[in-house]
Short mmCIF file of C-alpha atoms in Angstrom, two decimals:
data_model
loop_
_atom_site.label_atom_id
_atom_site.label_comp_id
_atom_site.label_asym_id
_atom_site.label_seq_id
_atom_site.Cartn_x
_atom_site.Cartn_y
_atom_site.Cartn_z
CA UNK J 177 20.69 23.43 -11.08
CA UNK J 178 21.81 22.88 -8.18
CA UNK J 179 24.66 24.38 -5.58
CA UNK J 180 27.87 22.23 -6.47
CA UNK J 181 29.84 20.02 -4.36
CA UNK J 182 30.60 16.33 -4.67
CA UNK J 183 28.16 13.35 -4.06
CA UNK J 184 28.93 11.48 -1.45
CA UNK J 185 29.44 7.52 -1.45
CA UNK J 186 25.26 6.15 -1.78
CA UNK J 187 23.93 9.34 -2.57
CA UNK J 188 20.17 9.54 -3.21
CA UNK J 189 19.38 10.86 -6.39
CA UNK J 190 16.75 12.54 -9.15
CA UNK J 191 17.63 12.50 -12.51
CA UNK J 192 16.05 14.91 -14.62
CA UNK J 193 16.03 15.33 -18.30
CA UNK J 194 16.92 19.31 -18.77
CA UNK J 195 16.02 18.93 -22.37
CA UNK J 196 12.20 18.14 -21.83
CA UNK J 197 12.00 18.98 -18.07
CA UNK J 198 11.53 15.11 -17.03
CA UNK J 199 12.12 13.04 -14.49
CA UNK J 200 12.95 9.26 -14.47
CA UNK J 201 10.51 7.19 -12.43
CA UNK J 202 9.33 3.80 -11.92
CA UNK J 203 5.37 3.40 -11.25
CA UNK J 204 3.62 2.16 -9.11
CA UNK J 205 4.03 -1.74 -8.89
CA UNK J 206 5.24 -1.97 -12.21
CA UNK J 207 8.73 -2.74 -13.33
CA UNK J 208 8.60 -0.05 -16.11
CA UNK J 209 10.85 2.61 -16.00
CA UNK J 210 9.59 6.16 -17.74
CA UNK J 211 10.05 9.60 -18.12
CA UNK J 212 7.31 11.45 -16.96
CA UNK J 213 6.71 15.27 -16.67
CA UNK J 214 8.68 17.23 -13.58
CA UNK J 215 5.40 18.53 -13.30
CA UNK J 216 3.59 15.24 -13.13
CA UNK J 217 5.87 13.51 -10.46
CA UNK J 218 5.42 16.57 -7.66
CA UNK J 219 4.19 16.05 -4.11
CA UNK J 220 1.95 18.99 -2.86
CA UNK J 221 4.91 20.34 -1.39
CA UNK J 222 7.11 20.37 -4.63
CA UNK J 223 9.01 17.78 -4.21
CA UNK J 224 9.53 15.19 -6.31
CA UNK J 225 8.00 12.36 -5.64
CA UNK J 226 9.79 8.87 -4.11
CA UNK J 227 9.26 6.53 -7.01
CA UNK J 228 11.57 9.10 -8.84
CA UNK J 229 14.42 8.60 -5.67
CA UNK J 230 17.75 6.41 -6.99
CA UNK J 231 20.94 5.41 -5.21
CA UNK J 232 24.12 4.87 -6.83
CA UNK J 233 26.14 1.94 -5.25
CA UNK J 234 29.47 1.40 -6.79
CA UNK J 235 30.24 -1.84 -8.68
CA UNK J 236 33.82 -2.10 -7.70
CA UNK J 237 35.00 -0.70 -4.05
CA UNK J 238 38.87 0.15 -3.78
CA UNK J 239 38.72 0.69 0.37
CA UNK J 240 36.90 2.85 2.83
CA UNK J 241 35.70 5.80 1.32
CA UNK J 242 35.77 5.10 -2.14
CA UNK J 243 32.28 4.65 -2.51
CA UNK J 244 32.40 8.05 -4.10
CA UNK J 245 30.98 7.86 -7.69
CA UNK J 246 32.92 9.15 -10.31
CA UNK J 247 33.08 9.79 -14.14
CA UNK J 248 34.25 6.75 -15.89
CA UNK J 249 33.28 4.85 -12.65
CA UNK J 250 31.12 1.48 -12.74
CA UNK J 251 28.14 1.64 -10.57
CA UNK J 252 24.56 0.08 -10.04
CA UNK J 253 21.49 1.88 -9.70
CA UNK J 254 19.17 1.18 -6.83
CA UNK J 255 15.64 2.42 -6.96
CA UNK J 256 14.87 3.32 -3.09
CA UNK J 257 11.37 2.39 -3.12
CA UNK J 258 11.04 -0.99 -4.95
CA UNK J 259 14.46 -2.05 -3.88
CA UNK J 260 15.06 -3.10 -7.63
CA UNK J 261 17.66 -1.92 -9.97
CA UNK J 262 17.75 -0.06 -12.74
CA UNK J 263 18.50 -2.56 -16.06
CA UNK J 264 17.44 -3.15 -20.00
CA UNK J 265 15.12 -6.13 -21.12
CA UNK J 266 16.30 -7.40 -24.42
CA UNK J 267 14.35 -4.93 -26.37
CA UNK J 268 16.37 -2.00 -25.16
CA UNK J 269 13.94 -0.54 -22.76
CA UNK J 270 14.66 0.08 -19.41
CA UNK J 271 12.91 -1.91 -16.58
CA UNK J 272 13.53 -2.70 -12.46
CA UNK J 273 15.29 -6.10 -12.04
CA UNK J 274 15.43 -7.43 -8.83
CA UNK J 275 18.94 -9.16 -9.67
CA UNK J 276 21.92 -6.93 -8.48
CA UNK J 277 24.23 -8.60 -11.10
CA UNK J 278 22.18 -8.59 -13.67
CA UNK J 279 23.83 -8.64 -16.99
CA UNK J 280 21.63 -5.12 -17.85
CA UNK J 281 22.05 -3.33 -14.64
CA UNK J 282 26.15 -1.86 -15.00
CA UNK J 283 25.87 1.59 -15.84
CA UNK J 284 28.52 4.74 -15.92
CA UNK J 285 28.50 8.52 -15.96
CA UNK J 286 30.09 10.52 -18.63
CA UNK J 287 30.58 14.52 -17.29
CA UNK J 288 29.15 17.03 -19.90
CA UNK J 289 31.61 19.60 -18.51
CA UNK J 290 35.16 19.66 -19.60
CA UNK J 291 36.19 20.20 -16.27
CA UNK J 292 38.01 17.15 -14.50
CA UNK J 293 36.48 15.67 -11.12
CA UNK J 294 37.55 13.50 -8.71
CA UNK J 295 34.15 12.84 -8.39
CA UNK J 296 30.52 13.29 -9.73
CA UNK J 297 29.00 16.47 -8.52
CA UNK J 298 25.73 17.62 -7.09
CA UNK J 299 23.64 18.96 -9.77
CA UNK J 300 26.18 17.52 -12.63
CA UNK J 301 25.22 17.33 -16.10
CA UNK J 302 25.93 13.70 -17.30
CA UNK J 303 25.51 11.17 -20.31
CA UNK J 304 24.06 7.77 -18.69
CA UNK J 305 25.85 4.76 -20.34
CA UNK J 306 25.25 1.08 -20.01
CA UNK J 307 28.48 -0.86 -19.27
CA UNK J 308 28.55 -4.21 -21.11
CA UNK J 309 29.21 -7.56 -18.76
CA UNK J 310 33.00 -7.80 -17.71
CA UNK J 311 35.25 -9.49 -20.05
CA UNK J 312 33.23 -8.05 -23.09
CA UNK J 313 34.16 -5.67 -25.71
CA UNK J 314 33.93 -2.25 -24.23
CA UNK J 315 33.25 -0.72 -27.70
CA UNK J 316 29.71 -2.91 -26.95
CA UNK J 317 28.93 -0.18 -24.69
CA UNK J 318 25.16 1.49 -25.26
CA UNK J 319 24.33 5.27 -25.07
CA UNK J 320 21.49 6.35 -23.08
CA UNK J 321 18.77 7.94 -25.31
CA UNK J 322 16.16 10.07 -24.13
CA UNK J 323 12.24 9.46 -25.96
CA UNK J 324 12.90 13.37 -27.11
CA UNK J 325 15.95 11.81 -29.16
CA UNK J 326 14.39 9.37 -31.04
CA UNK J 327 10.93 11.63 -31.73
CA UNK J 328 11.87 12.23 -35.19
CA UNK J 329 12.56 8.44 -35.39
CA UNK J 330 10.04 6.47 -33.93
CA UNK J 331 7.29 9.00 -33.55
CA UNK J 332 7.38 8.66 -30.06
CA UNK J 333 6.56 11.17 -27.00
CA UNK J 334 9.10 12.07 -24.15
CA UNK J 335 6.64 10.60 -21.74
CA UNK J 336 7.56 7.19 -22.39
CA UNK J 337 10.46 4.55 -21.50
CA UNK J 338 13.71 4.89 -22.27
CA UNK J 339 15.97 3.39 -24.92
CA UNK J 340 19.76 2.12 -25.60
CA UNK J 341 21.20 2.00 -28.74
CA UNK J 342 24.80 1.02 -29.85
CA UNK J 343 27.01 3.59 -30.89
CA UNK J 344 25.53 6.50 -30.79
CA UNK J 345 27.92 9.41 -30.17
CA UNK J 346 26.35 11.41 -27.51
CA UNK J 347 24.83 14.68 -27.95
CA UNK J 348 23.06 17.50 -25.97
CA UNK J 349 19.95 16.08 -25.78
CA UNK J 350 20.62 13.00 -24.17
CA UNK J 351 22.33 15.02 -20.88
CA UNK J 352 20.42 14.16 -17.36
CA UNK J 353 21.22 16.46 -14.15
CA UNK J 354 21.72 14.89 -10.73
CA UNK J 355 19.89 16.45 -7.98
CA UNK J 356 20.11 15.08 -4.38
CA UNK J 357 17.09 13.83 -2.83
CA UNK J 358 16.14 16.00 0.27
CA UNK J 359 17.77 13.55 3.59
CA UNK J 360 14.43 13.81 5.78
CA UNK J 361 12.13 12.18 2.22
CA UNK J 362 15.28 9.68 2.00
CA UNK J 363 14.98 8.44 5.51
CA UNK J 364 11.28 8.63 5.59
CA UNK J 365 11.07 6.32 2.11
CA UNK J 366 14.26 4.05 4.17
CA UNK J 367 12.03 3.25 7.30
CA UNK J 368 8.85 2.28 5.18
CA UNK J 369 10.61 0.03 3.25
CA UNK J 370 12.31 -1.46 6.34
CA UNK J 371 9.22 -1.97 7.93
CA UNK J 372 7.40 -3.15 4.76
CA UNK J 373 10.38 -6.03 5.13
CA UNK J 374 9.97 -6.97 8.28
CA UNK J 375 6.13 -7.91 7.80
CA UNK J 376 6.63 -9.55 4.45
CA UNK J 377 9.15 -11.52 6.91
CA UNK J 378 6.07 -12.13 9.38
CA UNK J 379 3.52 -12.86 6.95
CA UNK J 380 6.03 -15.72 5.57
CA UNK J 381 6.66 -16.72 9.23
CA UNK J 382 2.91 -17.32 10.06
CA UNK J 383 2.60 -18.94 6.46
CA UNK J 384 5.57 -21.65 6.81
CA UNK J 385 4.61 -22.44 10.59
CA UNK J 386 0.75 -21.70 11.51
CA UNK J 387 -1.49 -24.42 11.35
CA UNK J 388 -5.30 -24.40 10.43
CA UNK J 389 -7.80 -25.51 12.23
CA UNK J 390 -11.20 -27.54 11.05
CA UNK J 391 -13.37 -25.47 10.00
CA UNK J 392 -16.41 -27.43 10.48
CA UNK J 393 -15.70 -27.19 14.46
CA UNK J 394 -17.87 -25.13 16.10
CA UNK J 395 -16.77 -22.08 17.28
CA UNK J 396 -15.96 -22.77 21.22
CA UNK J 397 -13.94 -25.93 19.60
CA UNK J 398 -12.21 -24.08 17.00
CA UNK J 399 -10.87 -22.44 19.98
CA UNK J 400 -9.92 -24.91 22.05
CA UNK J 401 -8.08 -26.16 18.62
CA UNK J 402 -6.11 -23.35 17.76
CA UNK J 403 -4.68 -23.32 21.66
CA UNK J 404 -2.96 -26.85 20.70
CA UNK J 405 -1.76 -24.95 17.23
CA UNK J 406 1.58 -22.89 17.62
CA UNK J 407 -0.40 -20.08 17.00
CA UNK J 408 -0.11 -18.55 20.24
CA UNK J 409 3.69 -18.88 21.13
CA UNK J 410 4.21 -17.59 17.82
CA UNK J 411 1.47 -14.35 18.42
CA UNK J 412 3.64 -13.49 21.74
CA UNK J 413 7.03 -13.39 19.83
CA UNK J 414 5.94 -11.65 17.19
CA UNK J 415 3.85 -8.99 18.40
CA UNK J 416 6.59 -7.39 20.51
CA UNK J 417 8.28 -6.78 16.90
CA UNK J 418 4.83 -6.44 15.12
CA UNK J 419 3.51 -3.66 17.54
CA UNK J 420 5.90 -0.56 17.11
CA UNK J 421 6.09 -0.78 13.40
CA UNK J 422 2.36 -0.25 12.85
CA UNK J 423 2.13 2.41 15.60
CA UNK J 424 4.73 4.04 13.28
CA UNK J 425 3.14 3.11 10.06
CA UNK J 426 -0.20 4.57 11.32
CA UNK J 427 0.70 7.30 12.81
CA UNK J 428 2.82 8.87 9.66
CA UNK J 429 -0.56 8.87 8.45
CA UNK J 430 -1.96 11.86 10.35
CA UNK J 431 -0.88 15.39 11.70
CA UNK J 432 -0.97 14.98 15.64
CA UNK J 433 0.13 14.68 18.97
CA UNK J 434 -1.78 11.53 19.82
CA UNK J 435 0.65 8.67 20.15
CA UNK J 436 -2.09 5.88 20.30
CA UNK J 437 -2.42 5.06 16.49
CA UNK J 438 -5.97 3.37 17.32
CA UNK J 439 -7.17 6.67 18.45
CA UNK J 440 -4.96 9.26 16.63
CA UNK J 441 -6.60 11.81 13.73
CA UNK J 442 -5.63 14.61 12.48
CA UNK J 443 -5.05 16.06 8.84
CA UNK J 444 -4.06 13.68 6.17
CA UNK J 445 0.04 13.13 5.61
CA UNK J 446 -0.20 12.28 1.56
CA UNK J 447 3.27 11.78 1.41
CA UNK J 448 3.37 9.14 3.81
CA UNK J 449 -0.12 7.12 2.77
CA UNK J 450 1.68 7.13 -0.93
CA UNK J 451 4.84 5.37 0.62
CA UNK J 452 2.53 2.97 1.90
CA UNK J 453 0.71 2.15 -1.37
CA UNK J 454 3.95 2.32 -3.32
CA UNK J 455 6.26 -0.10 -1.28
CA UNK J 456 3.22 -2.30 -0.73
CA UNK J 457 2.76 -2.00 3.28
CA UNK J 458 -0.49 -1.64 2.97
CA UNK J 459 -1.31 -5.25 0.91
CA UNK J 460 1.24 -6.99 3.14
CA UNK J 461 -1.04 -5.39 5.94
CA UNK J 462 -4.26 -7.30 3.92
CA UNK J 463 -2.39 -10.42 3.74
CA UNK J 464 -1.31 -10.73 7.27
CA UNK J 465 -4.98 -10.37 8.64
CA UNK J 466 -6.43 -12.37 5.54
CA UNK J 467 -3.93 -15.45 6.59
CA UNK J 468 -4.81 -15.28 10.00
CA UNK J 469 -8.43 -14.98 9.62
CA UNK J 470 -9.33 -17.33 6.83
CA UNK J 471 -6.70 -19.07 5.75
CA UNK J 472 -6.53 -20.31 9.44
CA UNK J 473 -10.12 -20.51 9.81
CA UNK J 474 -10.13 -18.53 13.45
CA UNK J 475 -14.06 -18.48 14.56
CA UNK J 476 -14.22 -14.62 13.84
CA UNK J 477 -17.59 -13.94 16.29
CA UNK J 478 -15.29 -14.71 19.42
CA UNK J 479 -11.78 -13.97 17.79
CA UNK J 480 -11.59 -10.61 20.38
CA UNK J 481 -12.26 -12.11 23.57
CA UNK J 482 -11.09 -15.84 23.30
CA UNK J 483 -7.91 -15.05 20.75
CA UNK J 484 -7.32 -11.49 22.26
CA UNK J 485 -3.18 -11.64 20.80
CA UNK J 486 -4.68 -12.77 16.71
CA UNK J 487 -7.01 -9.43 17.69
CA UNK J 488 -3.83 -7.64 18.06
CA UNK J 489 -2.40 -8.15 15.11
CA UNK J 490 -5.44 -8.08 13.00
CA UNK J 491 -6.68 -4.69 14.50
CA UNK J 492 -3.68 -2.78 13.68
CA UNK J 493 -3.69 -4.23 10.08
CA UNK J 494 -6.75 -2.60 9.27
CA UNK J 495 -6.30 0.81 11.01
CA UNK J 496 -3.50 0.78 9.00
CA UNK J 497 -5.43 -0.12 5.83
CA UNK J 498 -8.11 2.81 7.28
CA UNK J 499 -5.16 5.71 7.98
CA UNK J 500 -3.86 4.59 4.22
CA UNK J 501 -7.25 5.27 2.75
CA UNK J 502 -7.94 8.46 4.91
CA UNK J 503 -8.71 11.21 2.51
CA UNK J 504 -6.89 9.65 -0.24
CA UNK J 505 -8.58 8.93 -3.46
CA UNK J 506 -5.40 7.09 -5.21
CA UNK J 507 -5.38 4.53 -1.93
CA UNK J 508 -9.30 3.97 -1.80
CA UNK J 509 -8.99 2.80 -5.54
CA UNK J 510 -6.34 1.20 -5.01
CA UNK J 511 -8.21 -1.01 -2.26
CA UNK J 512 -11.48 -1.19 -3.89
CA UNK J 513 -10.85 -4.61 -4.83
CA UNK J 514 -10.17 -5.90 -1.19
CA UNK J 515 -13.53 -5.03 -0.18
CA UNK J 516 -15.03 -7.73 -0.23
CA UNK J 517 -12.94 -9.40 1.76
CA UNK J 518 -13.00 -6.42 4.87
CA UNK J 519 -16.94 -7.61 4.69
CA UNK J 520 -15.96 -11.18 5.48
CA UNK J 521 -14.00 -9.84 8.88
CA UNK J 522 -16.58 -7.03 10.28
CA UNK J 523 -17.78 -9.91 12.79
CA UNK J 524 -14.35 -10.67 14.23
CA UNK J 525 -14.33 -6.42 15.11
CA UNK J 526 -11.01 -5.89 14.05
CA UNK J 527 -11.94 -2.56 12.49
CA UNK J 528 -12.28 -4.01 8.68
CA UNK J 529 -15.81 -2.30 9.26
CA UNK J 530 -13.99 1.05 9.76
CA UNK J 531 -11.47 0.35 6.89
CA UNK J 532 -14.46 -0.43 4.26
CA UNK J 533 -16.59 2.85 5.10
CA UNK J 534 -13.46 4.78 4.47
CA UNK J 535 -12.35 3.01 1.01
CA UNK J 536 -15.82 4.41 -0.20
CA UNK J 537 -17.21 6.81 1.95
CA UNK J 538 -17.57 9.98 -0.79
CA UNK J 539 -15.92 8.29 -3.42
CA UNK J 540 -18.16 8.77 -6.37
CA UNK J 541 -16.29 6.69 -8.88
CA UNK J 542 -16.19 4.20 -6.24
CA UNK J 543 -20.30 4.56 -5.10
CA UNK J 544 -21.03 4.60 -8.80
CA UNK J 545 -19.20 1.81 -9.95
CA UNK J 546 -21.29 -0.61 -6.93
CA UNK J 547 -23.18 -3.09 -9.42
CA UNK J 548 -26.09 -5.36 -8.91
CA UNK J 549 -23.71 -8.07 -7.46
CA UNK J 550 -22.25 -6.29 -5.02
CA UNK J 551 -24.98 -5.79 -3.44
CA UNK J 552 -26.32 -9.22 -3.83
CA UNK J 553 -23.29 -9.79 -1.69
CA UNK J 554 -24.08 -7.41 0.92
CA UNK J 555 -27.85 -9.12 1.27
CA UNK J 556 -25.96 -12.15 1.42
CA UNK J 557 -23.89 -10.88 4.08
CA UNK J 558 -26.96 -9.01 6.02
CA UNK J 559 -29.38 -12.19 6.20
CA UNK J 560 -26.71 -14.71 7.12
CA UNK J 561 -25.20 -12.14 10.09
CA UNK J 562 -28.13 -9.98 10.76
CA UNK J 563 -25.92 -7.80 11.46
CA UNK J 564 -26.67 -3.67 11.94
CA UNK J 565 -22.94 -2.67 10.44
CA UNK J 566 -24.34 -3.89 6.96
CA UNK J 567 -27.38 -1.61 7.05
CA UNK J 568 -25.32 1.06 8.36
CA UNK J 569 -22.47 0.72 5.27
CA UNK J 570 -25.40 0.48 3.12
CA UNK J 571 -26.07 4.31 3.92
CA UNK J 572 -22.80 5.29 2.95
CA UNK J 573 -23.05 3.56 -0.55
CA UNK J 574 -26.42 6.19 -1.19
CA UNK J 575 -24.84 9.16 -1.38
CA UNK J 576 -21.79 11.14 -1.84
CA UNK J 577 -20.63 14.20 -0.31
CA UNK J 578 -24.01 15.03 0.88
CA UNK J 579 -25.88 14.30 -2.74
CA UNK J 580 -28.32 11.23 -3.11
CA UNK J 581 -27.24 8.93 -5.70
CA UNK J 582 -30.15 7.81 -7.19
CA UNK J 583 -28.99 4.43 -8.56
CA UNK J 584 -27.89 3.25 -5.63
CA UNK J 585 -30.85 4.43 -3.88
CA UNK J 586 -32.95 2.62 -6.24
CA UNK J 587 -30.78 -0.70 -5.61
CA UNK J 588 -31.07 -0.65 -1.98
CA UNK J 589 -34.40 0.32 -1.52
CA UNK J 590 -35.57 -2.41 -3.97
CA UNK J 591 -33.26 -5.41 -2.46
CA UNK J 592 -34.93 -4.35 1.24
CA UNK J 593 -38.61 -3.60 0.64
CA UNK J 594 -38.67 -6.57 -1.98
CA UNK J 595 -36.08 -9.41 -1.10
CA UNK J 596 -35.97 -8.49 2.76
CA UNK J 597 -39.12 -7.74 3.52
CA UNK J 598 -39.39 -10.83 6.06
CA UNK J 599 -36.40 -9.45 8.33
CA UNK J 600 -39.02 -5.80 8.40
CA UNK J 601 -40.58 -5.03 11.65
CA UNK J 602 -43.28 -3.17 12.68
CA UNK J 603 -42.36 -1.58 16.31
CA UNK J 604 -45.15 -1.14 18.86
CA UNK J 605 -44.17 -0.06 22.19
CA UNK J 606 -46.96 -0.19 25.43
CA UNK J 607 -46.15 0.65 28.70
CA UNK J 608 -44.44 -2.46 29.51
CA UNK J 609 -43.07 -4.05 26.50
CA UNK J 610 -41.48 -3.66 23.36
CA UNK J 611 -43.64 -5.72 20.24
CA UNK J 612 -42.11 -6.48 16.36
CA UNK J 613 -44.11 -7.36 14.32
CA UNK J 614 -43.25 -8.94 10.83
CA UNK J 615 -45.39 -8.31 7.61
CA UNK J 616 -48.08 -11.25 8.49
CA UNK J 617 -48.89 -8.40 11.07
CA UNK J 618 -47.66 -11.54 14.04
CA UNK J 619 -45.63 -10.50 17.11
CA UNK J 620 -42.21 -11.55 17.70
CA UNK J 621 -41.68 -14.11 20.39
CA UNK J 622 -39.61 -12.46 22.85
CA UNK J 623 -37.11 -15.34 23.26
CA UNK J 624 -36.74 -14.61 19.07
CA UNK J 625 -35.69 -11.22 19.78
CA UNK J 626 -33.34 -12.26 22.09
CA UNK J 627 -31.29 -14.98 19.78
CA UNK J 628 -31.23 -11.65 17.33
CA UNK J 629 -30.24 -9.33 19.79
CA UNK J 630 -27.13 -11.45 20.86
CA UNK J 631 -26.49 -12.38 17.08
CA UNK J 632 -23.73 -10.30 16.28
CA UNK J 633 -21.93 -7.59 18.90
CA UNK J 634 -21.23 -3.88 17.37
CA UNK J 635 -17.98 -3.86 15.79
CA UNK J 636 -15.49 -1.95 19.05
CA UNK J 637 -18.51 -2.06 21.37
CA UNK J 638 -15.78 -2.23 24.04
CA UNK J 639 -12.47 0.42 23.56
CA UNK J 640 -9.60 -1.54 22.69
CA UNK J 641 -6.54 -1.51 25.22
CA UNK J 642 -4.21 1.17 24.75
CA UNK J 643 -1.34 1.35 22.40
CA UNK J 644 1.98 2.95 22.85
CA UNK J 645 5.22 3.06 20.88
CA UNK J 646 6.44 0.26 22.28
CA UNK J 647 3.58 -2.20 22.53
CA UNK J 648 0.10 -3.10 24.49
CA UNK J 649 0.39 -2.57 27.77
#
């Protein structure tokens, strides 16, 4: 356990199961609460991880200062990352509810020790009750079971949810320990979360008030269309806002001195890329640029240098989604899905080009799972853009690590040398030219070459302008 003293008023906390060495936890995007294996919910540094991380808030406040929990005392339970509280369904098992009066979500300590406290302490041994809803019985009130309680009962492992039922008189193996979450993970999980608010708040924003263009304009018009939109006015407030969050976001990705998040590397921060997965920055990130690049049909081929400010805000959405996926298997599959999409915005060069090389680049389950379809798509993709970035991700799907994968291999080489063969050139250079020639064995015509050449610009050809904390200069 832990060295004693009491918690203070909002007190981040872990509650582990001594009997079965668990820890109570709420997964990833799910509203399921479990007990999972202390060993099991461990960052690399021993820690345990945020989605285990819960606040107690009392129900009833008295004045300043009493915030304090205490035996006996009515609180709610807050869990840090999802923002949700800890409450029952009507089964009996325990869930996240995003209601803060919630019928299910009232809960008390009961000290194990016979000792009196003014107040809960750090590393206390407790019973977890459910309080019923106020003007009820209070003999309604449910015990907190552990899974390891009802084994003999139900057959069931301590690796799964929780469960209430009436009456029960506690016992020993129902007791949880509260142990204080270290302050630097609390405030670290705090200014995600914040953040993660702030551009649901934006997305929202551009949703309710940006208006789409016609997408049947040509490009130069599209333009000229979206600068009679409030797109723009709208860009310039919220960029100013928009700007130092991501530089933050991205940058808790890495180990290093580099302040610019568009050029910063360094080692992989896990810790951090998890926060972003689990509070769901990084799909509010997807959304953001998805809205503004197809759901209000921008002309992506001249997005960067006639919509420079919707270039902004799409370019640090997908270094963010890049950082997130940097050397992290759990965020690449977790944004294997989305690819498809990134494809659809390599022309605007926003970096979705960088962001889809790094969801798969060596990621065998990733490479191996690439079907017949998929790269149908990418042919689609390649003969309707001509562009060189689709060839170029096409060499990462062919091996992993260093190692051919044969399949793939096979795929690729059969979709080019039998579907593709017209866009295959022979090269023959002379002294003063340059000739392709295609498999009738004609030449190019050189003003050909030239609508090909200006077809599609490499993805960053020019380096963005630099970031700083505090915005673009």
């Amino acid at each position: 356990g832990e060295k004693k003293g009491l918690l203070y008023g909002l007190q981040v906390v872990y509650f582990v199961h001594r009997q079965n060495d668990t820890v109570l936890v709420a997964q990833d995007g799910q509203d399921e609460v479990n007990w999972i294996k202390r060993a099991e919910a461990v960052t690399p540094d021993g820690q345990i991880c945020p989605v285990g991380m819960w606040r107690l808030k009392k129900v009833k406040v008295e004045g300043a200062g009493d915030q304090v929990p205490r035996t006996g005392g009515v609180c709610v339970i807050e869990h840090i990352v999802s923002g949700k509280y800890l409450a029952t369904n009507e089964e009996g098992y325990t869930v996240l509810s995003p209601m803060l009066y919630d019928e299910g979500c009232r809960w008390s300590f009961l000290a194990h020790s016979e000792a009196q406290h003014t107040g809960l302490g750090v590393g206390e041994v407790v019973w977890l009750l459910q309080e019923p809803p106020e003007g009820e019985d209070q003999a309604k009130r449910r015990i907190w079971l552990s899974d390891s309680s009802m084994q003999n009962a139900q057959g069931t492992t301590f690796c799964g949810q929780g469960v209430l039922q009436d009456g029960k008189e506690p016992d020993n193996t129902d007791v949880v320990e509260l142990r204080t979450a270290p302050p630097k993970l609390t405030a670290s999980v705090e200014v995600v979360r914040r953040s993660q608010e702030t551009l649901g708040a934006i997305l929202e924003h551009l949703k309710a008030n940006a208006v789409p263009v016609d997408p049947d304009l040509p490009d130069d018009e599209r333009v000229k269309a979206v600068k009679y939109t409030p797109l723009g006015p709208m860009l310039r407030r919220i960029l100013p806002v928009f700007e130092p969050i991501m530089a933050r976001l991205i940058n808790g990705c890495t180990f290093s001195n580099e302040q610019d998040p568009i050029l910063r590397t360094g080692p992989p921060h896990a810790a951090h890329q998890d926060l972003l997965r689990q509070i769901g920055a990084i799909n509010t990130s997807i959304a953001i640029a998805s809205h503004l690049l197809n759901d209000l049909n921008l002309p992506l081929p001249v997005v960067k240098k006639q919509l420079p400010l919707a270039w902004r805000l799409g370019r640090l959405c997908y270094k963010l989604v890049e950082m997130a996926s940097f050397n992290h298997p759990t965020n690449k599959l977790h944004l294997s899905a989305e690819v498809s999409g990134f494809m659809k915005h390599a022309r605007a060069e926003v970096g979705a080009y960088f962001a889809m090389v790094e969801v798969y680049k060596d990621t065998k389950s990733l490479l191996n799972d690439l079907s017949k379809e998929h790269f149908a798509m990418y042919l689609r993709f390649l003969k309707t853009t001509r562009s060189s970035r689709i060839l170029e991700f096409l060499t990462i799907t062919v091996r992993c690590n260093g190692e051919p994968l044969r399949r793939n291999q096979n795929m690729v080489a059969g979709m080019i040398f039998d579907e593709m063969r017209s866009m295959i050139y022979q090269v023959e250079i002379t002294e003063d030219d340059i000739l392709l020639r295609d498999v009738s064995g004609l030449a190019m015509e050189a003003d050909t070459f030239n609508n090909f050449a200006k077809g599609t610009e490499p993805e960053a050809a020019t380096p963005p302008p630099p970031f700083y904390a505090g915005g673009i200069r």
